[in-house]
mmCIF file of C-alpha atoms in Angstrom:
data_model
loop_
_atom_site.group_PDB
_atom_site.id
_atom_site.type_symbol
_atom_site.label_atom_id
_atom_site.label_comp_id
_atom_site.label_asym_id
_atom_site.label_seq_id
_atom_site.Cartn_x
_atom_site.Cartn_y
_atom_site.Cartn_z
ATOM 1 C CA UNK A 1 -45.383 -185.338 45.577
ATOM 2 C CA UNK A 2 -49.096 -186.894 44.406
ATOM 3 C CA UNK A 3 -51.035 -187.697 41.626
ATOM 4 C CA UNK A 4 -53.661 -185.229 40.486
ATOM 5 C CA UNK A 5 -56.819 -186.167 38.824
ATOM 6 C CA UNK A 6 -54.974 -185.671 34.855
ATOM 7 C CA UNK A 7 -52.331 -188.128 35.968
ATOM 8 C CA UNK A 8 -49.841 -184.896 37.281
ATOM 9 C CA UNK A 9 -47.470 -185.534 39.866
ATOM 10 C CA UNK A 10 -47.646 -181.957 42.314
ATOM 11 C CA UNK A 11 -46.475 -181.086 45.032
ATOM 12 C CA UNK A 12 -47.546 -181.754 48.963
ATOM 13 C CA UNK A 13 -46.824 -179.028 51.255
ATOM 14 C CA UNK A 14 -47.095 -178.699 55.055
ATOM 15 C CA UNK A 15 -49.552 -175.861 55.496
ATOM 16 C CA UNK A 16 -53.636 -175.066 55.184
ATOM 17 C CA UNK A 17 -53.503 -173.813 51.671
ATOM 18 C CA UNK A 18 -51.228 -172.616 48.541
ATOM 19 C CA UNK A 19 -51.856 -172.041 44.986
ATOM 20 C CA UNK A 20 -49.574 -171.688 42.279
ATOM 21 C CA UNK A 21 -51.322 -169.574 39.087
ATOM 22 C CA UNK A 22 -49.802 -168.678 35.799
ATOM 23 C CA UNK A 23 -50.007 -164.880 35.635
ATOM 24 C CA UNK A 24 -51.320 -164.038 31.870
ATOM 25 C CA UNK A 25 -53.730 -166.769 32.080
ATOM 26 C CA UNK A 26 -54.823 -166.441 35.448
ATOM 27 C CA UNK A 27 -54.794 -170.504 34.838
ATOM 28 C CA UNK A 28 -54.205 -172.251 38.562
ATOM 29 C CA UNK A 29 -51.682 -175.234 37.494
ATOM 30 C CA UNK A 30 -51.896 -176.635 41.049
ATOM 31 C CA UNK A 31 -53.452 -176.081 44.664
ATOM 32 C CA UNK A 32 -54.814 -177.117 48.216
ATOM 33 C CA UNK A 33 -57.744 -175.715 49.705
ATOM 34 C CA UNK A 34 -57.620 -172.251 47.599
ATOM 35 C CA UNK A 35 -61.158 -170.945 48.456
ATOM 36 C CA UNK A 36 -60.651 -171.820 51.624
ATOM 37 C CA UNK A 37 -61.251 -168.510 53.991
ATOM 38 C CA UNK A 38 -58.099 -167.932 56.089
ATOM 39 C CA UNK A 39 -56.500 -165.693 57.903
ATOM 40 C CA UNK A 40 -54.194 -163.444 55.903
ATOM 41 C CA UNK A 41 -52.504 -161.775 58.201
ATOM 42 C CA UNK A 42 -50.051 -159.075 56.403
ATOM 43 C CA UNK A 43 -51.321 -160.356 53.330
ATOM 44 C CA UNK A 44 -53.871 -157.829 53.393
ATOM 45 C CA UNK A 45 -51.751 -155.441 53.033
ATOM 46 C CA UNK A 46 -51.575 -156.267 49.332
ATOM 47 C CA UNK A 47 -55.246 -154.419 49.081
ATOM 48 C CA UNK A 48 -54.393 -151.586 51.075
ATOM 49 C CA UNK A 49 -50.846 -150.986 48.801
ATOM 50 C CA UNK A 50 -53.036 -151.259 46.066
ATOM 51 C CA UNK A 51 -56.146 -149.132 46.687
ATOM 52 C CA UNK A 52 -53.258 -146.195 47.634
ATOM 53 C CA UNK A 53 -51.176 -147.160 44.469
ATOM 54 C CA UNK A 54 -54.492 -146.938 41.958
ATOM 55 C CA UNK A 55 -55.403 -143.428 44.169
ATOM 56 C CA UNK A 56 -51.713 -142.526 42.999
ATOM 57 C CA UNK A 57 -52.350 -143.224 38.987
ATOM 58 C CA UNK A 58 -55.986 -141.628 39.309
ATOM 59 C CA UNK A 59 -54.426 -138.664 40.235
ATOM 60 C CA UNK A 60 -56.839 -138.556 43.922
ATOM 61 C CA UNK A 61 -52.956 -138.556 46.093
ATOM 62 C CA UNK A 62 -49.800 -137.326 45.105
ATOM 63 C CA UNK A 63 -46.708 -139.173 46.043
ATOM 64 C CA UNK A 64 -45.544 -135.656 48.546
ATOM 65 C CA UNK A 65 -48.722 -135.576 49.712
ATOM 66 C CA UNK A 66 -48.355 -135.645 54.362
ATOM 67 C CA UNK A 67 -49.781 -138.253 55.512
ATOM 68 C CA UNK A 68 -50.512 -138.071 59.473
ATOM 69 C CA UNK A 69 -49.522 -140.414 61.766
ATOM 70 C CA UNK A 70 -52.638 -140.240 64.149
ATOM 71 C CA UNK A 71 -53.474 -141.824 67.754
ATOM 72 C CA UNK A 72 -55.387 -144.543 65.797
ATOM 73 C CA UNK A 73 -52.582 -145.338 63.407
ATOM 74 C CA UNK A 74 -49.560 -145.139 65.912
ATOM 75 C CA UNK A 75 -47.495 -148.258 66.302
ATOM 76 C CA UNK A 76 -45.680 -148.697 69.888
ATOM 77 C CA UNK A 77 -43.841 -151.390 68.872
ATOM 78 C CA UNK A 78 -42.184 -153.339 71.303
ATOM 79 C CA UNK A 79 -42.721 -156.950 72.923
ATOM 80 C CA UNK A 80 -46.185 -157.121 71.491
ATOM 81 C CA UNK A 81 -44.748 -157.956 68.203
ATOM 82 C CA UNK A 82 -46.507 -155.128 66.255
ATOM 83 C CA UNK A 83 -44.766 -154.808 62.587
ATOM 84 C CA UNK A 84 -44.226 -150.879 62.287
ATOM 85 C CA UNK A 85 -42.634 -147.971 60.114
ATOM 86 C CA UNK A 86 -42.446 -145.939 63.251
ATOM 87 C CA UNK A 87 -43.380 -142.315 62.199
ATOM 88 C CA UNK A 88 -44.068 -140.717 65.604
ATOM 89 C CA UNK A 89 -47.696 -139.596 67.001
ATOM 90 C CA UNK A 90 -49.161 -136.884 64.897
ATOM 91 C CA UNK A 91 -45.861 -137.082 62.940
ATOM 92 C CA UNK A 92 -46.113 -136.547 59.202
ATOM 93 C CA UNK A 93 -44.480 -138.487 56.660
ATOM 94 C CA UNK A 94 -44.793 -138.663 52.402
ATOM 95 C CA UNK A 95 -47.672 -140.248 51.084
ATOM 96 C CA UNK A 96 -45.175 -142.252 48.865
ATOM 97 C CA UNK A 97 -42.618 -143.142 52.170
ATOM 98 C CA UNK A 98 -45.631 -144.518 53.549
ATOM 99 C CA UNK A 99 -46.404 -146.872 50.668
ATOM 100 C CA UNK A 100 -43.025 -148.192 51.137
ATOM 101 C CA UNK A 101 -43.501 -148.800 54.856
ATOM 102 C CA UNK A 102 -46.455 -151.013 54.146
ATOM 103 C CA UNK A 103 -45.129 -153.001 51.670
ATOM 104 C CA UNK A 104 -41.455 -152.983 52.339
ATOM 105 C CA UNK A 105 -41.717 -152.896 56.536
ATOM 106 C CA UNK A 106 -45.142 -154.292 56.396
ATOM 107 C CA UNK A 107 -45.359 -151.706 59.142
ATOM 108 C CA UNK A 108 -49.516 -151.307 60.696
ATOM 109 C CA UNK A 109 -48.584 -147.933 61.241
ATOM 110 C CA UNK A 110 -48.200 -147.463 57.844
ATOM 111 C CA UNK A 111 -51.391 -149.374 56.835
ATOM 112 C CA UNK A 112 -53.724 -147.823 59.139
ATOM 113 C CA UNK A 113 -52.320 -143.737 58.815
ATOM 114 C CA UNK A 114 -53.020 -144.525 54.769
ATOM 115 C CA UNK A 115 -56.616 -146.269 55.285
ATOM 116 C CA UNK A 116 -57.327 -142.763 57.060
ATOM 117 C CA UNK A 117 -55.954 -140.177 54.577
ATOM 118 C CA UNK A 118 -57.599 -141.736 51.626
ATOM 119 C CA UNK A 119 -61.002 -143.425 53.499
ATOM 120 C CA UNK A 120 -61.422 -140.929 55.846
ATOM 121 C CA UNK A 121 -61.480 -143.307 58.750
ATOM 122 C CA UNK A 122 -60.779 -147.023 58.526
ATOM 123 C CA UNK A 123 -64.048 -148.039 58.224
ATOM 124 C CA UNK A 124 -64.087 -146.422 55.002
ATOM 125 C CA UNK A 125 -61.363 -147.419 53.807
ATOM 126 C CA UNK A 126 -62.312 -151.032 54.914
ATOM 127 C CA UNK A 127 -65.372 -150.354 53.192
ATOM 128 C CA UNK A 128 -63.153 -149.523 49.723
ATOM 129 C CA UNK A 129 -61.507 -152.602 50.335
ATOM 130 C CA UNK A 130 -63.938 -155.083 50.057
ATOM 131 C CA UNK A 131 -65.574 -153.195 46.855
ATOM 132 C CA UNK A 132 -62.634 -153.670 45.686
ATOM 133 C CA UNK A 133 -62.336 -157.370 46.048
ATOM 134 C CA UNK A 134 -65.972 -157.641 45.086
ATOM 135 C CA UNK A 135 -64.713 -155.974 41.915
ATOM 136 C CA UNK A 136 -61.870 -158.019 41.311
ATOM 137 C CA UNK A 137 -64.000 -161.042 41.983
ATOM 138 C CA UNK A 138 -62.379 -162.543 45.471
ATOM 139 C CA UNK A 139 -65.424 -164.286 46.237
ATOM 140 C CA UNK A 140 -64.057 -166.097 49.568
ATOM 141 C CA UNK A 141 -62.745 -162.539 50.667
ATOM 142 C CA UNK A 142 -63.741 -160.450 53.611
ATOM 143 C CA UNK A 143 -61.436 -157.753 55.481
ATOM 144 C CA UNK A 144 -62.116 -156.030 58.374
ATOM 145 C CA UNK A 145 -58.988 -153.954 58.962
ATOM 146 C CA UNK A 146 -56.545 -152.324 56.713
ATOM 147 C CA UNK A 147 -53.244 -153.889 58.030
ATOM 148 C CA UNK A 148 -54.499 -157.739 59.009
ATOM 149 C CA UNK A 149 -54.303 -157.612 62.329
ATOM 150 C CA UNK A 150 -56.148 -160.798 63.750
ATOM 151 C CA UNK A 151 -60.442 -160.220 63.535
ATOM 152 C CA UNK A 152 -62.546 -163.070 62.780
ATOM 153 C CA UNK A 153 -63.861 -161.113 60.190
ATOM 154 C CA UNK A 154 -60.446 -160.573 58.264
ATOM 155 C CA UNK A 155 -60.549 -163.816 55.959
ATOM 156 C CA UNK A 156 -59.170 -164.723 52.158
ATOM 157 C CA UNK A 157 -58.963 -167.413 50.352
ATOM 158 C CA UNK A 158 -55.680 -168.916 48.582
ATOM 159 C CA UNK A 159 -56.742 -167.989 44.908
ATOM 160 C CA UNK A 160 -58.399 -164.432 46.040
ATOM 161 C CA UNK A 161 -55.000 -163.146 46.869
ATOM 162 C CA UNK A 162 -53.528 -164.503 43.944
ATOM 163 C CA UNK A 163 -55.813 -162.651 41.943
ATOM 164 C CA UNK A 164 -55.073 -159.717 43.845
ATOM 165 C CA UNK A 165 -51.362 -160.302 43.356
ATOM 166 C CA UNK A 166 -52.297 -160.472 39.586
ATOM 167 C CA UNK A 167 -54.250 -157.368 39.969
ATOM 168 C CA UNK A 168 -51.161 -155.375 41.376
ATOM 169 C CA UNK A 169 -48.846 -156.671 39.150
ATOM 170 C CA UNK A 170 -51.076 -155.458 36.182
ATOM 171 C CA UNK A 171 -52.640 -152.403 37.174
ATOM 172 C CA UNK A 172 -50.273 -150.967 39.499
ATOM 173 C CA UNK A 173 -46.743 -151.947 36.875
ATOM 174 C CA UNK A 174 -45.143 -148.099 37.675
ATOM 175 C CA UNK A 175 -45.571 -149.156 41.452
ATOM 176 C CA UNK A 176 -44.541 -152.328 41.331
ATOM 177 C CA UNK A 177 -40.834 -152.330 41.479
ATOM 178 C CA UNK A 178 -41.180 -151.576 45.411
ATOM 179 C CA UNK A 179 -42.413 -155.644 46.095
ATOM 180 C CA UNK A 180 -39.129 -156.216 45.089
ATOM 181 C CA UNK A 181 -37.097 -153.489 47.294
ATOM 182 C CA UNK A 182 -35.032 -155.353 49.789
ATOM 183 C CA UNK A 183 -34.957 -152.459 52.762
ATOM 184 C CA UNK A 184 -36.274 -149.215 54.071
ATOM 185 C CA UNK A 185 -35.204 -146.668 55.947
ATOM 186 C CA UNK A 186 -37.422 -143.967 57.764
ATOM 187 C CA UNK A 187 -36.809 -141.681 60.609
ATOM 188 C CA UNK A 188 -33.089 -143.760 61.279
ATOM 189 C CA UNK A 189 -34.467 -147.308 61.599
ATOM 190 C CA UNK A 190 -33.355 -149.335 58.726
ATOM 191 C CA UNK A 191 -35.757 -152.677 57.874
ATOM 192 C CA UNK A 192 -35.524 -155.530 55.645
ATOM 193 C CA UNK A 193 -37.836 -156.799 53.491
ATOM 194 C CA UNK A 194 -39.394 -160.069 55.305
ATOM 195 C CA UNK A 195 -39.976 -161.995 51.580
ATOM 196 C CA UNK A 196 -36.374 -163.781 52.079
ATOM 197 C CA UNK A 197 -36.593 -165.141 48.132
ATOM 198 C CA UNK A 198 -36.053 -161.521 47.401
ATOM 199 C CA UNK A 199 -32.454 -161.833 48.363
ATOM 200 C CA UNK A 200 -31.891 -165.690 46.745
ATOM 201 C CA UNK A 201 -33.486 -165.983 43.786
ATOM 202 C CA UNK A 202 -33.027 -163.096 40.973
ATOM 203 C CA UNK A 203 -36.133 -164.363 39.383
ATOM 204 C CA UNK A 204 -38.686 -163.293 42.244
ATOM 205 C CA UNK A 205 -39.926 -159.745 42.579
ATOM 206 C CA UNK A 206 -42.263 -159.159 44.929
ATOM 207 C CA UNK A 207 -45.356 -158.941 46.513
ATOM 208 C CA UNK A 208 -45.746 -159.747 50.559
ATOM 209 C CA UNK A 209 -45.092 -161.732 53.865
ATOM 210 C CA UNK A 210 -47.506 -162.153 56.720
ATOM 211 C CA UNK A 211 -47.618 -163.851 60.201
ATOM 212 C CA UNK A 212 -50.008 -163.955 63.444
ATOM 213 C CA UNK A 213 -50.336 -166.862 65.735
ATOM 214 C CA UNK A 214 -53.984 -167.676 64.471
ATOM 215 C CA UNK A 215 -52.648 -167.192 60.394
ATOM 216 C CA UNK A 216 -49.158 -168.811 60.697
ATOM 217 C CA UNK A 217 -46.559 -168.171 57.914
ATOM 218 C CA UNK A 218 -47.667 -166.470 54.535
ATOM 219 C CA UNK A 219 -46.514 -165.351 51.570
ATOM 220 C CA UNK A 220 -47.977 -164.436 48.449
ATOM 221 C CA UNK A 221 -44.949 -164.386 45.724
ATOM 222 C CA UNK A 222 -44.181 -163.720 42.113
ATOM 223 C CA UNK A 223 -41.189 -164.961 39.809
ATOM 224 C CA UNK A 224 -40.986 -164.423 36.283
ATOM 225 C CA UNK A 225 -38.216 -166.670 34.077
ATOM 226 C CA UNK A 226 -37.825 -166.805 30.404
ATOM 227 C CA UNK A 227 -40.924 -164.404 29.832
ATOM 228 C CA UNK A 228 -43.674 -166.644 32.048
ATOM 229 C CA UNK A 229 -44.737 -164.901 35.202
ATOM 230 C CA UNK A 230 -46.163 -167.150 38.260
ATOM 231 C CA UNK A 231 -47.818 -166.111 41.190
ATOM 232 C CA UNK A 232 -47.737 -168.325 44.628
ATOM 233 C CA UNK A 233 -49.381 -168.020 47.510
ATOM 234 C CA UNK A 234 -48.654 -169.860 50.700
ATOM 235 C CA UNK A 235 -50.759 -169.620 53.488
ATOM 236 C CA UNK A 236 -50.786 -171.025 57.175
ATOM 237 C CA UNK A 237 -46.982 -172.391 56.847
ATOM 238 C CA UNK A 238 -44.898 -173.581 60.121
ATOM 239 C CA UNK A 239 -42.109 -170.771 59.894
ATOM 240 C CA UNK A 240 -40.481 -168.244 57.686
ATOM 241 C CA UNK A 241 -38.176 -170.742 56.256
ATOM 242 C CA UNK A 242 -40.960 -173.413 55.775
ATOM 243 C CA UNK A 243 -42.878 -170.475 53.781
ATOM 244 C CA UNK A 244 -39.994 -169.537 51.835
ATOM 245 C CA UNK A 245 -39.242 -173.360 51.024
ATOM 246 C CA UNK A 246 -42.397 -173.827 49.833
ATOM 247 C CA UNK A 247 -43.105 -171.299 47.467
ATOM 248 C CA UNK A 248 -39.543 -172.228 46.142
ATOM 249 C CA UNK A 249 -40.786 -175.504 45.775
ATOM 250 C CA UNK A 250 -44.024 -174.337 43.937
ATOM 251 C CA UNK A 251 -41.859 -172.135 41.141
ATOM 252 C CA UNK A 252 -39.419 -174.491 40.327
ATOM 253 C CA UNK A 253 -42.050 -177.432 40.032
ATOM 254 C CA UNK A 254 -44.190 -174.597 38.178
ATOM 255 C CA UNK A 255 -41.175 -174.036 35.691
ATOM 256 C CA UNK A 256 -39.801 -177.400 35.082
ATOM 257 C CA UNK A 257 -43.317 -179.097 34.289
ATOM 258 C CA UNK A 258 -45.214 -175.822 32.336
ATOM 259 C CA UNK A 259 -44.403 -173.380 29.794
ATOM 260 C CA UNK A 260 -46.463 -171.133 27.518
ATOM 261 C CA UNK A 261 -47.537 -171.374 24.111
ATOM 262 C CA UNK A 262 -48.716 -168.689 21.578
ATOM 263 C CA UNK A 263 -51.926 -170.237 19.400
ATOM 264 C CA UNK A 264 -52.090 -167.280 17.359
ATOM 265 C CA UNK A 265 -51.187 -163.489 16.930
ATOM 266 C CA UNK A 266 -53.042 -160.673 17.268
ATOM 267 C CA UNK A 267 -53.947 -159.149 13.934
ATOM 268 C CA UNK A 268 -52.949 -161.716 12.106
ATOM 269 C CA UNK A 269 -55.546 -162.622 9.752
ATOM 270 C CA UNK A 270 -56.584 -166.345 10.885
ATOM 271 C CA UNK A 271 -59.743 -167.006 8.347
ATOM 272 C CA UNK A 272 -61.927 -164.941 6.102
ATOM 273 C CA UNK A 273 -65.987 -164.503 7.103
ATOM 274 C CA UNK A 274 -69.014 -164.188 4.588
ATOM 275 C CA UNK A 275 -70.739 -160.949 4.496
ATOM 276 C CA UNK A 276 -73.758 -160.650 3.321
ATOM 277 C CA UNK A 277 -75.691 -156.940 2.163
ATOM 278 C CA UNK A 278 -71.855 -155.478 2.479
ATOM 279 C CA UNK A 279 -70.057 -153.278 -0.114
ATOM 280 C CA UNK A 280 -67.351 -155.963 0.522
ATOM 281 C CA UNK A 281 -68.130 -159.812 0.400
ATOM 282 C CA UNK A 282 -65.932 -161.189 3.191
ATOM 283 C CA UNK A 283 -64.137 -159.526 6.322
ATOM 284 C CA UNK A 284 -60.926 -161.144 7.512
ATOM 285 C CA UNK A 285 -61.065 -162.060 11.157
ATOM 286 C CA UNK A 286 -58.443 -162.504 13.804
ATOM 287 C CA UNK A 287 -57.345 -161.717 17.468
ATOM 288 C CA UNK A 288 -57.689 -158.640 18.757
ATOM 289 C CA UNK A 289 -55.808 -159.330 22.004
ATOM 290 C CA UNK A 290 -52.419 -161.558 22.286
ATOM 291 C CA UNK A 291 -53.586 -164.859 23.555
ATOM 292 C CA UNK A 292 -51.397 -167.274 25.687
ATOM 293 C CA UNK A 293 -51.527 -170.595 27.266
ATOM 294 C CA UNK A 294 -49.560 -172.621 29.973
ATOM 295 C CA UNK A 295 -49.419 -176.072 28.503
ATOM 296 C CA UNK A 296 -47.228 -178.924 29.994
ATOM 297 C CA UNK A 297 -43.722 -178.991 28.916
ATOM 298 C CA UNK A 298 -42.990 -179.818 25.878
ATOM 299 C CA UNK A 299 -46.503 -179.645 24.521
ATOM 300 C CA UNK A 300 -46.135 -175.945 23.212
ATOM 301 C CA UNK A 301 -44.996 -177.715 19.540
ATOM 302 C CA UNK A 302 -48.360 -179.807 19.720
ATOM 303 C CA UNK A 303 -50.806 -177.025 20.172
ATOM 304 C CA UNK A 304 -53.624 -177.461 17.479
ATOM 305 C CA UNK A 305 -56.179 -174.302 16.744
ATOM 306 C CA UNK A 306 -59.728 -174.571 14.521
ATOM 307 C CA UNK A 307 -62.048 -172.058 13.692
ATOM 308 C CA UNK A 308 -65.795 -171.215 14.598
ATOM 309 C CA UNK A 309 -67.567 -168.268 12.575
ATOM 310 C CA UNK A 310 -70.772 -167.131 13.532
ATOM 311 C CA UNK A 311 -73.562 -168.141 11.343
ATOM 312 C CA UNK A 312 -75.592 -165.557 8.895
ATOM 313 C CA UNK A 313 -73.005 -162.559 9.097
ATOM 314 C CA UNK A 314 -74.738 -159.561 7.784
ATOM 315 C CA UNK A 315 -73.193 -155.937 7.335
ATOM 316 C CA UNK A 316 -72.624 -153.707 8.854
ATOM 317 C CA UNK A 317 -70.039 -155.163 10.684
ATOM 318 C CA UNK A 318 -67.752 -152.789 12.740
ATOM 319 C CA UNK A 319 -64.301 -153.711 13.330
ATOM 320 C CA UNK A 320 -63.485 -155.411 16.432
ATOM 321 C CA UNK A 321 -66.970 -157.038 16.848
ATOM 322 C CA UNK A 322 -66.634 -160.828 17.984
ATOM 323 C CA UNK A 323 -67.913 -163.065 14.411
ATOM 324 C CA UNK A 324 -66.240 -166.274 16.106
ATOM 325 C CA UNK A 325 -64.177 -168.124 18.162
ATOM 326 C CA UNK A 326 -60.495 -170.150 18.236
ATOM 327 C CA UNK A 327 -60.387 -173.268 20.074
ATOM 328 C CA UNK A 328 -57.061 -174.470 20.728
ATOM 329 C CA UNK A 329 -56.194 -178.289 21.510
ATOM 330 C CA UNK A 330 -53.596 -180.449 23.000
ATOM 331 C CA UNK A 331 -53.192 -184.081 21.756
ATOM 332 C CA UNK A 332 -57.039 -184.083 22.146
ATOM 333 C CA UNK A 333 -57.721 -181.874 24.921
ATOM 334 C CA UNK A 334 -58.824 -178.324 24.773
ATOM 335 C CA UNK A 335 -56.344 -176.096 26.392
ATOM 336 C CA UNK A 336 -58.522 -172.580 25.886
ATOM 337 C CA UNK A 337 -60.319 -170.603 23.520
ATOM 338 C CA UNK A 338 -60.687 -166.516 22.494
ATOM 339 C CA UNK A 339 -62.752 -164.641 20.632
ATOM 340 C CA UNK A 340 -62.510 -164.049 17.004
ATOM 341 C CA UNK A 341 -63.199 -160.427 15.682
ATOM 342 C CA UNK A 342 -63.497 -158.559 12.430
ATOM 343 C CA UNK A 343 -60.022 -157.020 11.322
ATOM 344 C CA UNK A 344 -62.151 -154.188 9.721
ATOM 345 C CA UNK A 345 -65.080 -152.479 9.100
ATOM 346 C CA UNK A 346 -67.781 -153.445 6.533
ATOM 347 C CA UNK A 347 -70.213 -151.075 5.719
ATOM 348 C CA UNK A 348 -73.625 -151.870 4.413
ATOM 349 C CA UNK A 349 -74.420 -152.188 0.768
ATOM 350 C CA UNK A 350 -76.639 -149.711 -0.986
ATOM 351 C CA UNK A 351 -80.552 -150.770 -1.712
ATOM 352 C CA UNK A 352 -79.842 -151.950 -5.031
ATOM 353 C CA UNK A 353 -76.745 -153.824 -4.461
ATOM 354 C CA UNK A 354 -78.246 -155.293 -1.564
ATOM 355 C CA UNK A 355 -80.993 -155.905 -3.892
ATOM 356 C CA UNK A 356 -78.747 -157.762 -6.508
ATOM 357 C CA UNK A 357 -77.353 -159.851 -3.383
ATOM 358 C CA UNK A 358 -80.307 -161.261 -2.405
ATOM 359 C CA UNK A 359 -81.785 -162.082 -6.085
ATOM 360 C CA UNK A 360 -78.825 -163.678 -6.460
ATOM 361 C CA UNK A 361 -78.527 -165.925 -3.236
ATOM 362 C CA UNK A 362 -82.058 -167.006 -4.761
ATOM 363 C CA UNK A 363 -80.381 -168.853 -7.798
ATOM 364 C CA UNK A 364 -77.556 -170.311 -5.903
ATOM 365 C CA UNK A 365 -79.833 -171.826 -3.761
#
């Protein structure tokens, strides 16, 4: 363990970087070099599961749909260590038994035969790929293939695949049950999922291992105990134990010295805002989206919230527009703040109530 610069003792782990972020909050509560660019290795698989998965809830694939197992995409296996699902040459398998060989068997096979039914070609799938990061905002992030295979062009950063974690976890929920699917089996070959805290810890369900000699050990991890979801990501570990050690590490420091806190509710009505030129004289403002923190332990009790309204309110005012903000504090220190918005709509007055309003804001000035 060291000292961080609040005085928090976190951990020290024997690889290039890791990052341990709160899921709802996207809050990192500790790291080492996380915009570092690395090599991911099979991490980048994590975009290629999910550009196929969002393709699958857009309606673009269908889960039947044959995917061909071309010349390109074909995985000989063997001494040279390739990771494969092993459909044979110009085989066909389901789009959906695929999916599973990518993330389950982390097979390049897999990766590649997917890029190519839903880019075209590689390239354009590559091409989706890093729009796709752009979009997400994984500024230290550039891939080059769809499976991870080593290219000096095939870089991420710590934090950028957490946010992609996030991103799958979020977007891609009816898919997301396979991270946490211990084996496959395809064409008689049974495999095991690599992400060995699958099988000790109840609490972890997903998302993906990688390893090449130039990336080392990775894993990219979620857990989620007593309704608080973290994601970890180790990158550039010794071995598959030291990877698996670590991120167990990360979650139970993450859980023993962090927990969340609710400020407020959404809907609830938190203060009431001055209208002027409305048929109604004050709108009652609130959250329109639940709002949570990670605090440190035992804090949650101590969380303080105050009010900001925006100045000169005039109607009409539709519901949901942002009139303010909520600032919520911590024994001093701001932990986070949200928007405040209008809990309903407030039309404008008529001419000659508006009229009235402003005669009489002259005599109560």
């Amino acid at each position: 363990m060291t000292t961080d610069a609040n005085g928090q003792s976190v951990p020290v782990l024997a690889n290039k970087a890791w990052v341990l972020m709160d899921f709802n909050t996207g809050q990192i509560l500790a790291s080492s070099n996380p915009d570092e660019p690395l090599p991911p290795a099979s991490l980048t698989k994590m975009m290629t599961s999910y550009l196929v998965e969002q393709a699958l809830k857009n309606g673009k694939v269908k889960p039947t749909d044959p995917v061909t197992m071309s010349l390109n995409a074909w995985c000989r296996g063997g001494k040279d260590g390739d990771s494969c699902m092993f459909v044979p040459l110009n085989a066909q398998a389901s789009l959906m038994d695929m999916l599973r060989g990518v993330v389950i068997a982390s097979g390049n096979d897999a990766s590649k035969a997917l890029a190519e039914h839903i880019g075209g070609s590689e390239a354009g799938f590559v091409a989706m790929m890093n729009a796709e990061a752009k979009k997400l905002g994984m500024s230290k992030t550039q891939f080059a293939n769809s499976a991870g295979l080593p290219d000096p062009n095939n870089k991420a950063s710590a934090r950028d695949l957490a946010v992609l974690a996030a991103a799958i976890i979020r977007n891609s929920g009816e898919y997301y049950p396979i991270y946490a699917e211990r084996e496959f089996s395809y064409n008689g070959i049974k495999q095991g999922n690599r992400n060995a805290l699958l099988y000790t810890d109840s609490t972890v369900d997903g998302l993906k291992t990688g390893h090449t000699e130039e990336a080392g050990y990775c894993l990219t991890a979620s857990a989620n105990r007593n309704g608080m979801r973290l994601i970890s990501v180790i990158m550039n570990a010794d071995s598959k134990q030291a990877r698996a050690d670590q991120t167990r590490v990360l979650f139970n420091w993450g859980y023993a010295n962090f927990e969340a806190a609710t400020p407020a509710q959404p809907g609830a009505t938190l203060t009431s805002a001055k209208v002027t030129y409305g048929v109604a004289p004050t709108v009652n403002a609130g959250l329109a989206q639940p709002w949570s923190l990670v605090v440190p332990k035992g804090q949650a009790a101590a969380v303080k919230t105050a009010v900001t309204l925006n100045p000169a309110l005039e109607a009409p005012i539709a519901k949901g527009a942002v009139i303010g903000k909520i600032v919520a504090t911590a024994n001093g220190k701001q932990l986070g703040e949200a928007n405040l918005v209008a809990l309903a709509d407030v039309e404008r007055a008529g001419f000659f109530e508006r009229l009235r309003q402003r005669v009489a804001g002259w005599f109560s000035k």
